[in-house]
Structures are given as structure tokens and as C-alpha cells.
PDB file of C-alpha atoms in Angstrom:
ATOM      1  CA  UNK A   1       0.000   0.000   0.000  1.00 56.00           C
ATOM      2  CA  UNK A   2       3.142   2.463   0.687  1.00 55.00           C
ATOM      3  CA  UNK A   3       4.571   1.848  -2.657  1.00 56.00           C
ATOM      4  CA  UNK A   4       1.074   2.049  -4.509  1.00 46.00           C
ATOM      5  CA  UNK A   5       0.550   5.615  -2.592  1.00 45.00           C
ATOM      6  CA  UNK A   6       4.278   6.522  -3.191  1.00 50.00           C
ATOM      7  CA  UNK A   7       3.303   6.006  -6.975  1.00 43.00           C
ATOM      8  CA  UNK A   8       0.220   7.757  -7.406  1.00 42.00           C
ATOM      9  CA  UNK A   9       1.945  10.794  -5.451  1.00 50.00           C
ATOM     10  CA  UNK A  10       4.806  10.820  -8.050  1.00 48.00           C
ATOM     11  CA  UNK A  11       2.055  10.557 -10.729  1.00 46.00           C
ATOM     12  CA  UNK A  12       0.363  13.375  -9.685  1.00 47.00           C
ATOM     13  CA  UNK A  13       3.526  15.611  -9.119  1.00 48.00           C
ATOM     14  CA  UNK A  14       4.667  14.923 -12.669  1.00 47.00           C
ATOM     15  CA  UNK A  15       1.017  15.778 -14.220  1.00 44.00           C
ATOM     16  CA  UNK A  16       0.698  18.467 -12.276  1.00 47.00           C
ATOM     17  CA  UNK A  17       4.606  19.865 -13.489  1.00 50.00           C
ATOM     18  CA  UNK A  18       3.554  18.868 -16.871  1.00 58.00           C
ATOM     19  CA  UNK A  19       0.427  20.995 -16.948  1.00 65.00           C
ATOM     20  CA  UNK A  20       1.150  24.818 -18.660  1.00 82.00           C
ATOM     21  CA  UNK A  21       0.167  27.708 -15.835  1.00 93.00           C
ATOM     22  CA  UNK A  22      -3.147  28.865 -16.667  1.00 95.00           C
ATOM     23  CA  UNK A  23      -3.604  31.778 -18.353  1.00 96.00           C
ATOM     24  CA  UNK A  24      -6.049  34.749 -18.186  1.00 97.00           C
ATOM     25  CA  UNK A  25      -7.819  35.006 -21.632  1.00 97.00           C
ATOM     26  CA  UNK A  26      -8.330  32.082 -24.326  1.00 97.00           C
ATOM     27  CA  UNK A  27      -9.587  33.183 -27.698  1.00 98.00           C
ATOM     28  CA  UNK A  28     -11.056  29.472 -29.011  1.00 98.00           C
ATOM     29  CA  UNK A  29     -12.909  29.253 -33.050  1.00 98.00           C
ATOM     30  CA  UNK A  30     -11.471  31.863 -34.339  1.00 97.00           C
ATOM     31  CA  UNK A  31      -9.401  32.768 -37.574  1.00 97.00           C
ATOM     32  CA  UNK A  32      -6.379  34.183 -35.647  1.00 97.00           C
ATOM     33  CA  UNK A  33      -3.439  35.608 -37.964  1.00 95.00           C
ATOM     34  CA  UNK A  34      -0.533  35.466 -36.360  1.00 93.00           C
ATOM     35  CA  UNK A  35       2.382  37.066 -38.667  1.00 89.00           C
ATOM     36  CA  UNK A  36       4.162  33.907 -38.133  1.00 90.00           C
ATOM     37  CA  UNK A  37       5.270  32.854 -41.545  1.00 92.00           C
ATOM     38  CA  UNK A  38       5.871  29.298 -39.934  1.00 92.00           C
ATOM     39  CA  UNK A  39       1.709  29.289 -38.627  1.00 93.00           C
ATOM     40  CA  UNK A  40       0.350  32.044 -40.239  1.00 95.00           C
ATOM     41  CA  UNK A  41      -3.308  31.155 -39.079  1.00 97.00           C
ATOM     42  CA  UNK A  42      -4.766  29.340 -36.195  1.00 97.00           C
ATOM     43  CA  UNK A  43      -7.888  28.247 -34.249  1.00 97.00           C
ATOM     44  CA  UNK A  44      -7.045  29.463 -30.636  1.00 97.00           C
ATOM     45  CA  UNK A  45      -4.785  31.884 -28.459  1.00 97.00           C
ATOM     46  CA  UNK A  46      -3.746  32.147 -24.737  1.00 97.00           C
ATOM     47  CA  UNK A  47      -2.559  35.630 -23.202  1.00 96.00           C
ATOM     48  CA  UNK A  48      -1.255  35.997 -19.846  1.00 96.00           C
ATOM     49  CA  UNK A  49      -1.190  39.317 -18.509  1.00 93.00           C
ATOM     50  CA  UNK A  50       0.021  41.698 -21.446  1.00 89.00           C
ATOM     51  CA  UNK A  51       1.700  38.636 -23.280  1.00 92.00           C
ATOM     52  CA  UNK A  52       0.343  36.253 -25.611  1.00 94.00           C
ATOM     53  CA  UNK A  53       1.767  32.960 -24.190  1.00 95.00           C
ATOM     54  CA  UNK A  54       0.661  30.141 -26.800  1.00 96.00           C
ATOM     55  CA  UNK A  55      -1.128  29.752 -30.198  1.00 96.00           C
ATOM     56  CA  UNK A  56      -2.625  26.643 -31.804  1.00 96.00           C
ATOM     57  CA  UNK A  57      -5.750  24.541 -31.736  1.00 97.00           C
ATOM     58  CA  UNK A  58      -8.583  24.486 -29.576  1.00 97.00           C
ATOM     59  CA  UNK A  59      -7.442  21.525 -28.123  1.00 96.00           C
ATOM     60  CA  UNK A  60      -3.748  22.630 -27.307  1.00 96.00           C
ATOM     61  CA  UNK A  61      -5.024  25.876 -26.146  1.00 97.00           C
ATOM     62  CA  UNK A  62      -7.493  24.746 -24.071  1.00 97.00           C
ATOM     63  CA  UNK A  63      -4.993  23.238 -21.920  1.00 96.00           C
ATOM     64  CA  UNK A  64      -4.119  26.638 -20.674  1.00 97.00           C
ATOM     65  CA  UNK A  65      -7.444  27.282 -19.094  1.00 96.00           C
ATOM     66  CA  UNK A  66      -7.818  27.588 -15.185  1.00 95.00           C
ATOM     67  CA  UNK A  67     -10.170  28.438 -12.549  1.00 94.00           C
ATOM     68  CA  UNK A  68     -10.202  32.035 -13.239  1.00 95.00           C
ATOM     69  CA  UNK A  69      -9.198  32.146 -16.984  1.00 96.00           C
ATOM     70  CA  UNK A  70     -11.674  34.058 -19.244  1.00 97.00           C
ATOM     71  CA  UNK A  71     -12.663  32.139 -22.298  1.00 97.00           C
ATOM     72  CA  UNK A  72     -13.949  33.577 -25.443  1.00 97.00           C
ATOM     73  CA  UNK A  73     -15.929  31.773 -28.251  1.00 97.00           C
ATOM     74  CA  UNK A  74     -15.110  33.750 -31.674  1.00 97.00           C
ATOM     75  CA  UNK A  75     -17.416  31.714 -32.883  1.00 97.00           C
ATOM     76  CA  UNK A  76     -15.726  31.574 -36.850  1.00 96.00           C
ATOM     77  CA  UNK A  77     -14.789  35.305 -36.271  1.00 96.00           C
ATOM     78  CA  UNK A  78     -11.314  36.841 -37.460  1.00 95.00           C
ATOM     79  CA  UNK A  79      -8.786  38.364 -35.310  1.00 93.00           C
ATOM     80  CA  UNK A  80      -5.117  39.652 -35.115  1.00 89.00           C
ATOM     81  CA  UNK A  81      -2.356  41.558 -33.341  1.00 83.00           C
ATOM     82  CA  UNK A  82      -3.403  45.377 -32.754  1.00 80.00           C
ATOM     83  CA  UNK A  83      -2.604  48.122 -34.750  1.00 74.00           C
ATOM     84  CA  UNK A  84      -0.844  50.986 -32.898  1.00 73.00           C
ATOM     85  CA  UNK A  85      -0.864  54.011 -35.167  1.00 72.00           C
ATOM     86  CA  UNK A  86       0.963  56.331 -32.658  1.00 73.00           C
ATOM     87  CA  UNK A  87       0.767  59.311 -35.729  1.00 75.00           C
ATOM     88  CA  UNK A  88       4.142  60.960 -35.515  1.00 76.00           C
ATOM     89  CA  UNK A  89       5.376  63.041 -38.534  1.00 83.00           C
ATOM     90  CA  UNK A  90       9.080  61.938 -38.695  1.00 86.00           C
ATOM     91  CA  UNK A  91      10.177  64.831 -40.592  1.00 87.00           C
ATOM     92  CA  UNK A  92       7.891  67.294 -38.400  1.00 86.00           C
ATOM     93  CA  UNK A  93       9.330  65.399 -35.445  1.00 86.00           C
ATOM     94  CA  UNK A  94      13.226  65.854 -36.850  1.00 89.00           C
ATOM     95  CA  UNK A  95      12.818  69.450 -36.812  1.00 89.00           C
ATOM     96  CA  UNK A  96      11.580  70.475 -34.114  1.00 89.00           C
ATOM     97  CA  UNK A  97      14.373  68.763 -32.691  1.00 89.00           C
ATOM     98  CA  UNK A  98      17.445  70.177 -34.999  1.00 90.00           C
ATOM     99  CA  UNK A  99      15.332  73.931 -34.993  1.00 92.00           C
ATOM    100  CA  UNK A 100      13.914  74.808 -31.656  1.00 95.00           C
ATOM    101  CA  UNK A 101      10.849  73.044 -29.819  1.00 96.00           C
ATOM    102  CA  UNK A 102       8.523  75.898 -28.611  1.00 96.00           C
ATOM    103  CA  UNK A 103       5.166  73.501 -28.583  1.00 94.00           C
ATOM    104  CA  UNK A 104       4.465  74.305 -24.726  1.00 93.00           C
ATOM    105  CA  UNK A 105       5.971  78.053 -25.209  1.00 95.00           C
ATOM    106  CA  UNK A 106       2.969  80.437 -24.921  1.00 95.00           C
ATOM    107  CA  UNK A 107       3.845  83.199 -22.546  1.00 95.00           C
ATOM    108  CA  UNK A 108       7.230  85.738 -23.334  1.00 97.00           C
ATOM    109  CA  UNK A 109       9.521  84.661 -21.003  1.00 97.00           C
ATOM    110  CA  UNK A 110       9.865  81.149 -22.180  1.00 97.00           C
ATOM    111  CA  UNK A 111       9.884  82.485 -26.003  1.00 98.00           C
ATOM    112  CA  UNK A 112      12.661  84.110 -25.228  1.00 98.00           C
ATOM    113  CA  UNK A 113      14.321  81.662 -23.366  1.00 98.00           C
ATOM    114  CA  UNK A 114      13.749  78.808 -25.499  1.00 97.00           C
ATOM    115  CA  UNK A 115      15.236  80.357 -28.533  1.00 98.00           C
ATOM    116  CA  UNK A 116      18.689  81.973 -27.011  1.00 97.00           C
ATOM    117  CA  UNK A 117      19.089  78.484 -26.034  1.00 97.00           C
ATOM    118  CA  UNK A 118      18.687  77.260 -29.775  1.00 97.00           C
ATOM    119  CA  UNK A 119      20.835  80.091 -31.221  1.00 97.00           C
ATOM    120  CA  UNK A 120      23.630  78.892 -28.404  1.00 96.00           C
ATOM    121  CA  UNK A 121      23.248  75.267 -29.827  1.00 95.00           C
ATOM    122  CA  UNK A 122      23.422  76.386 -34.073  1.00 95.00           C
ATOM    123  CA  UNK A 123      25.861  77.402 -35.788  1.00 95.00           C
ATOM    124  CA  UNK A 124      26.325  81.341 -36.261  1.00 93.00           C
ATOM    125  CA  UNK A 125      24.644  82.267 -39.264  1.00 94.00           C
ATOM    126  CA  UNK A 126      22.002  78.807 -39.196  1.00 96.00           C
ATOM    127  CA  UNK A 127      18.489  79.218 -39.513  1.00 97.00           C
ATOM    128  CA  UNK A 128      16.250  79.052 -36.624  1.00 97.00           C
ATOM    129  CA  UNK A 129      13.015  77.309 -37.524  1.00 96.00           C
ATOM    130  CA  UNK A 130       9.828  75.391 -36.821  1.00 94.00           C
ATOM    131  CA  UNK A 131       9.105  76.570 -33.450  1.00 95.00           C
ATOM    132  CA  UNK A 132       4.887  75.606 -33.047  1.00 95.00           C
ATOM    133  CA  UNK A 133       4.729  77.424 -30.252  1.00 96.00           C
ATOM    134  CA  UNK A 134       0.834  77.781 -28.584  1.00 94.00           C
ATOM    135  CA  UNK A 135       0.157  74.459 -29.116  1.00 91.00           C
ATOM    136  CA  UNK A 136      -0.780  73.806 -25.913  1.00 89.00           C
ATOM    137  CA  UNK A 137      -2.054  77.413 -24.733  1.00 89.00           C
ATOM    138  CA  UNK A 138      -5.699  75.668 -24.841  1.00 78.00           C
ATOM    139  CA  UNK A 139      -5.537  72.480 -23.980  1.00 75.00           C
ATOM    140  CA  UNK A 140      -2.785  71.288 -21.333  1.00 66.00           C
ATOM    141  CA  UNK A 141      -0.102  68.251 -22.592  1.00 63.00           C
ATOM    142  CA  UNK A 142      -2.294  65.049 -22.496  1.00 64.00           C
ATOM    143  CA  UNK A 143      -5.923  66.571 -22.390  1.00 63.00           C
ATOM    144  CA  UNK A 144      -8.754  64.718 -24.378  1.00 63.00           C
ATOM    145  CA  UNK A 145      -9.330  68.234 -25.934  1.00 59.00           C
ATOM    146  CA  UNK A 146     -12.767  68.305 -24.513  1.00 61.00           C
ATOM    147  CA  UNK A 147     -12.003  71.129 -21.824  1.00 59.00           C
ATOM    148  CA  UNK A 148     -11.472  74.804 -22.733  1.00 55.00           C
ATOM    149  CA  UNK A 149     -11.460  76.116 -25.940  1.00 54.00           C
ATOM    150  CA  UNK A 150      -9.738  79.413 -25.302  1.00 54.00           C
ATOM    151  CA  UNK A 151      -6.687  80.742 -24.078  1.00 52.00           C
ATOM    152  CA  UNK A 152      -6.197  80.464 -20.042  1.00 51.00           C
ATOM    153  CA  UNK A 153      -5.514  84.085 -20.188  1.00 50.00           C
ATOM    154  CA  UNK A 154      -9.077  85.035 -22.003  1.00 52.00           C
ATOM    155  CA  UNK A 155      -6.468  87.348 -24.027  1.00 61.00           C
ATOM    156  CA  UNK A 156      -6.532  85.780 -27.061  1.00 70.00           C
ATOM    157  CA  UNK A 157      -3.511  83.386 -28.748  1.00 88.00           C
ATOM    158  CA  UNK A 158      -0.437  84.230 -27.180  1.00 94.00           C
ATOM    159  CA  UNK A 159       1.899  86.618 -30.219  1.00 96.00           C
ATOM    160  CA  UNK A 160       5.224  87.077 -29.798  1.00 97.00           C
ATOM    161  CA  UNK A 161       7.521  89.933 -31.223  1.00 97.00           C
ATOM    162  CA  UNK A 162      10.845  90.415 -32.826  1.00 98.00           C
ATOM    163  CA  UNK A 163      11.862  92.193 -29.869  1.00 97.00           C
ATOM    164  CA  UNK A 164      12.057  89.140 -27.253  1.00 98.00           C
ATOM    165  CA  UNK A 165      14.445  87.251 -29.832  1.00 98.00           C
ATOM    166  CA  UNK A 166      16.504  90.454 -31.444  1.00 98.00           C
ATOM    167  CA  UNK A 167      18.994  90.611 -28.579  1.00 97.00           C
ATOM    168  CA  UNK A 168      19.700  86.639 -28.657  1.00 97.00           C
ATOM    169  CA  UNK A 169      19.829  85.978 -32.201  1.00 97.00           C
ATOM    170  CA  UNK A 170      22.112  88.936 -33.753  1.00 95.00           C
ATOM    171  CA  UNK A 171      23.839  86.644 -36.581  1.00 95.00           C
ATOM    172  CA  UNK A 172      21.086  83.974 -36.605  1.00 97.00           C
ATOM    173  CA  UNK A 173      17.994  84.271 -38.610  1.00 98.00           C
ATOM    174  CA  UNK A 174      14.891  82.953 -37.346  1.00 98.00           C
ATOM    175  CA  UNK A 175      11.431  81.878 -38.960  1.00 98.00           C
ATOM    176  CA  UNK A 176       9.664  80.365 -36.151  1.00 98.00           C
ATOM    177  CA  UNK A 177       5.907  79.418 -36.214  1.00 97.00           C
ATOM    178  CA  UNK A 178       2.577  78.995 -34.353  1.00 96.00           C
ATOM    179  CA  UNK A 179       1.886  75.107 -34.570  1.00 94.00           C
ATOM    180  CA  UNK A 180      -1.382  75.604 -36.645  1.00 93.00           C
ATOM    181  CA  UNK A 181       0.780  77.893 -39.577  1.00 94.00           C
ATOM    182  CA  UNK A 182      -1.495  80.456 -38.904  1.00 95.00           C
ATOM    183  CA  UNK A 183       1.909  82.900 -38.380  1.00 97.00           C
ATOM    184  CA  UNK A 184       5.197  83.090 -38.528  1.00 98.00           C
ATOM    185  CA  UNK A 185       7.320  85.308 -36.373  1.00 98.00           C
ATOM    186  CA  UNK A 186      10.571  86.124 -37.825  1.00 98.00           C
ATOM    187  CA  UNK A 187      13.391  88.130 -36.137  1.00 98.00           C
ATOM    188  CA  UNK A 188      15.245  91.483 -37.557  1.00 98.00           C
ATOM    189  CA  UNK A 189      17.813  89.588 -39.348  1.00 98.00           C
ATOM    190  CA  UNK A 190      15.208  87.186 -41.055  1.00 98.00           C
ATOM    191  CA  UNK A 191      13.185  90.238 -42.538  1.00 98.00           C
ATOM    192  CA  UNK A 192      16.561  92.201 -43.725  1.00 97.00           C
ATOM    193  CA  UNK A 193      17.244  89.183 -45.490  1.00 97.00           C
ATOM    194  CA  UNK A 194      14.016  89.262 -46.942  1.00 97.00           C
ATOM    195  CA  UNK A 195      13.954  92.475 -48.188  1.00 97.00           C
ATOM    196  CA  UNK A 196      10.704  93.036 -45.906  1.00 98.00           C
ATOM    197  CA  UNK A 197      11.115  96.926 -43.983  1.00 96.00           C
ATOM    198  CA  UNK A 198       8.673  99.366 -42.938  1.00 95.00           C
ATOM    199  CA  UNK A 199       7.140 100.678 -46.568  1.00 95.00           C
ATOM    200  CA  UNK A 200       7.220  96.877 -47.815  1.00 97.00           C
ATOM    201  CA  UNK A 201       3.775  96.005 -49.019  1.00 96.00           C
ATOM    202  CA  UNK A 202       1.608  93.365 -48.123  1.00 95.00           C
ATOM    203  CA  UNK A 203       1.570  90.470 -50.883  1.00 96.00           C
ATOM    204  CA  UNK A 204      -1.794  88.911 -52.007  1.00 96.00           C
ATOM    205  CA  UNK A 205      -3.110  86.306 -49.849  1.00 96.00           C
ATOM    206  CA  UNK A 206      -0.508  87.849 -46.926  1.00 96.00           C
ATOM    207  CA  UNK A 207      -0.094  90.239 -44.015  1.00 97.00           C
ATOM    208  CA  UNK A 208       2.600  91.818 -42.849  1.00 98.00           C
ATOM    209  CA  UNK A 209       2.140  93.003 -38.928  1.00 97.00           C
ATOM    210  CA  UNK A 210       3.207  96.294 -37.892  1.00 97.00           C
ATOM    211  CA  UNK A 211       2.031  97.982 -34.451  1.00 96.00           C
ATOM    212  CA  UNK A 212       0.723 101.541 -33.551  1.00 95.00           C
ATOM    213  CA  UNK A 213       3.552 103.111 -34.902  1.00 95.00           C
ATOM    214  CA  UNK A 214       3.817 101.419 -38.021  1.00 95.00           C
ATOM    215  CA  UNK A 215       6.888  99.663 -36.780  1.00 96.00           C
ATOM    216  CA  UNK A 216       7.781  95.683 -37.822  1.00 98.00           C
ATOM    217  CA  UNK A 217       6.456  93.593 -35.113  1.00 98.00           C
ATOM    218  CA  UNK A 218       7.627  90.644 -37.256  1.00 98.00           C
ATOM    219  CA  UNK A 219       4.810  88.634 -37.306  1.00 98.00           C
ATOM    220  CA  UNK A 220       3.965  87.434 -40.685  1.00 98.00           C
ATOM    221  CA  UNK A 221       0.944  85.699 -42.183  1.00 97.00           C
ATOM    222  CA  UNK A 222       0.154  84.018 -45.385  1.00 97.00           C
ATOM    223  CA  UNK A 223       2.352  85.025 -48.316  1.00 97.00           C
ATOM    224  CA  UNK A 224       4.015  86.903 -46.012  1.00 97.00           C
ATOM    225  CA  UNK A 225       6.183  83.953 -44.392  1.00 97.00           C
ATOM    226  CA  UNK A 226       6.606  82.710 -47.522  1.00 97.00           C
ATOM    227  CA  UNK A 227       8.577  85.770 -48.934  1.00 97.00           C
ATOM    228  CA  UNK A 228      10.954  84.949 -46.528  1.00 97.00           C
ATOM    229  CA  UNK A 229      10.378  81.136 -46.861  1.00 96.00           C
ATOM    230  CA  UNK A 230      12.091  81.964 -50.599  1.00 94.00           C
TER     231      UNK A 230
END
């Protein structure tokens, strides 16, 4: 009797070693493409956690169910891995980083700040460019975009002028922009090199901004930027 229990107690030790740990989801009759090129398509899956563990049949896969693991009939239906579009314009992405990065600049102190450290990084004589700055004046980093709608200050879109970058960017030229295009601000040096002064006028489809005194503020829209785009 010793040796017959000593036996059934090994027995049940080995099945119970030889059993896979359950896992928390099974996806059974479905059409499941895998992207494996050696079993492109299968019946069944088994995910543990965030990780898919196991795919085959029903039958192999069931073998990872438990007392707690959710099972899921697909009943014929079709599934595979998720798509993750995470949306990021390389080139956009690329210049913010070689130009300067003003996306959560919206106030002048910042502006400021934000280029002088560019123009320390560039070459003397580079371009200064990209910029977005204001894009998020509205809506804080991570909002759903359902709250606000206007500016925190009720002032209107934050504008800045040539003369918070002048004094840090002497022999750099700068084109910077809001992140929806809608202007550009460009610095002394930018609009000398443009030809653009006080008596310049406006191209079609284009505004150049000038303040009570008729003075450059540097802010350019439309055709504008793009004269000194050229």
C-alpha cells in the first residue's frame, strides 16, 4: 500500500509539473493571424497578462485554461495583433528637434528663453526654424481636448515679437511658427534678409504686422512667411 501511494503521489507531481500555468484570456474558433510565416493562421490563443503565451488549436489551447481564466468563443470570427498608429510626422518630429521646440511656449519669457538656447546650440549664421509654439495654450499636454477652448488668459492666442528674440539671435535668422501655420514670427535679421522693412507692401493672400507706430512687429501671415520662406 506504501509503494502504490508513493506512486500515485509521483504521478500526480509529474502531471501536475507537466500541466502549462493557466492563463487569463483564451480566444477558441477563431481565424487568428498570427504574422508567423511558420503558422500564419490558427484556431485558438492564450494571453497571460500583457503577453500572448501560446497559439494553436482548440485543443492545445485549451490546456491553458484555469479556474479564473476568461474564455472567449469567436465563434468563426477573425482576429489579429493590434494596430498601434501612434501618428508621428518623422520629418515634423526631426525638426523640431534640430530647430527649436517651442510647442508648450505660450507666454514671453519662455519664447525668449527657449530660442537663445537654440541660437547657443546652431551654428552662427544657421536658420532658426519650426518653433509651433501655442500648441498647448488651450488644452494642457495630455488633455482629451474636450475642456477649454480658449486661451487660459481670455487674451486671445499668445503673439510674440521680434523684440524678445533680437537681442539673442544677432547673426542667426529665425522663422519660427505657431503650430497651426497660422503665423510666422521672424526676427530682424530674417526680414533684412528678406527684403521686408517698414514701406514693404503686403503680398496677395498675406499680411505683414506692424504695431501703432507702423513699426515691424515681425509677425507674418500668409504670403508673407513665404517671402521669406524663398
Amino acid at each position: 500500500m506504501k509503494r502504490l501511494v508513493a506512486v500515485l503521489t509521483c504521478l500526480t507531481a509529474a502531471i501536475a509539473c507537466s500541466a502549462p500555468e493557466a492563463a487569463d484570456l483564451i480566444l477558441v474558433n477563431g481565424r487568428l493571424y498570427t504574422l508567423d510565416e511558420q503558422q500564419p493562421w490558427v484556431q485558438a490563443l492564450a494571453a497571460r497578462g500583457d503577453r500572448i503565451v501560446a497559439v494553436g488549436s482548440n485543443s492545445e489551447i485549451r490546456q491553458f485554461a484555469g479556474a479564473e481564466t476568461e474564455t472567449i468563443d469567436l465563434g468563426g470570427a477573425f482576429a489579429s495583433p493590434g494596430f498601434n498608429d501612434s501618428h508621428v510626422h518623422v520629418g515634423a518630429t526631426g525638426a523640431l528637434l534640430v530647430g527649436v521646440n517651442l510647442l508648450d511656449v505660450h507666454e514671453p519669457e519662455a519664447f525668449t528663453q527657449r530660442i537663445a538656447e537654440a541660437a547657443g546650440r546652431l551654428p552662427e549664421g544657421s536658420w532658426i526654424t519650426r518653433g509651433d509654439w501655442g500648441a498647448y495654450e488651450q488644452w494642457a499636454a495630455g488633455s482629451s481636448g474636450r475642456e477649454g477652448g480658449e486661451p487660459a488668459s481670455g487674451a486671445g492666442p499668445f503673439t510674440p515679437n521680434r523684440q524678445l528674440i533680437d537681442d539673442v539671435t544677432a547673426n542667426q535668422p529665425v522663422l519660427v511658427s505657431r503650430f497651426d501655420r497660422s503665423m510666422y514670427l521672424a526676427n530682424t535679421l530674417a526680414l533684412e534678409l528678406a527684403g521686408i522693412d517698414e514701406d514693404t507692401p503686403e503680398p496677395r493672400g498675406g499680411a505683414i504686422e506692424r504695431d501703432a507706430s507702423g513699426n515691424l512687429t515681425g509677425i507674418l501671415r500668409g504670403a508673407a512667411a513665404r517671402m521669406v520662406m524663398d
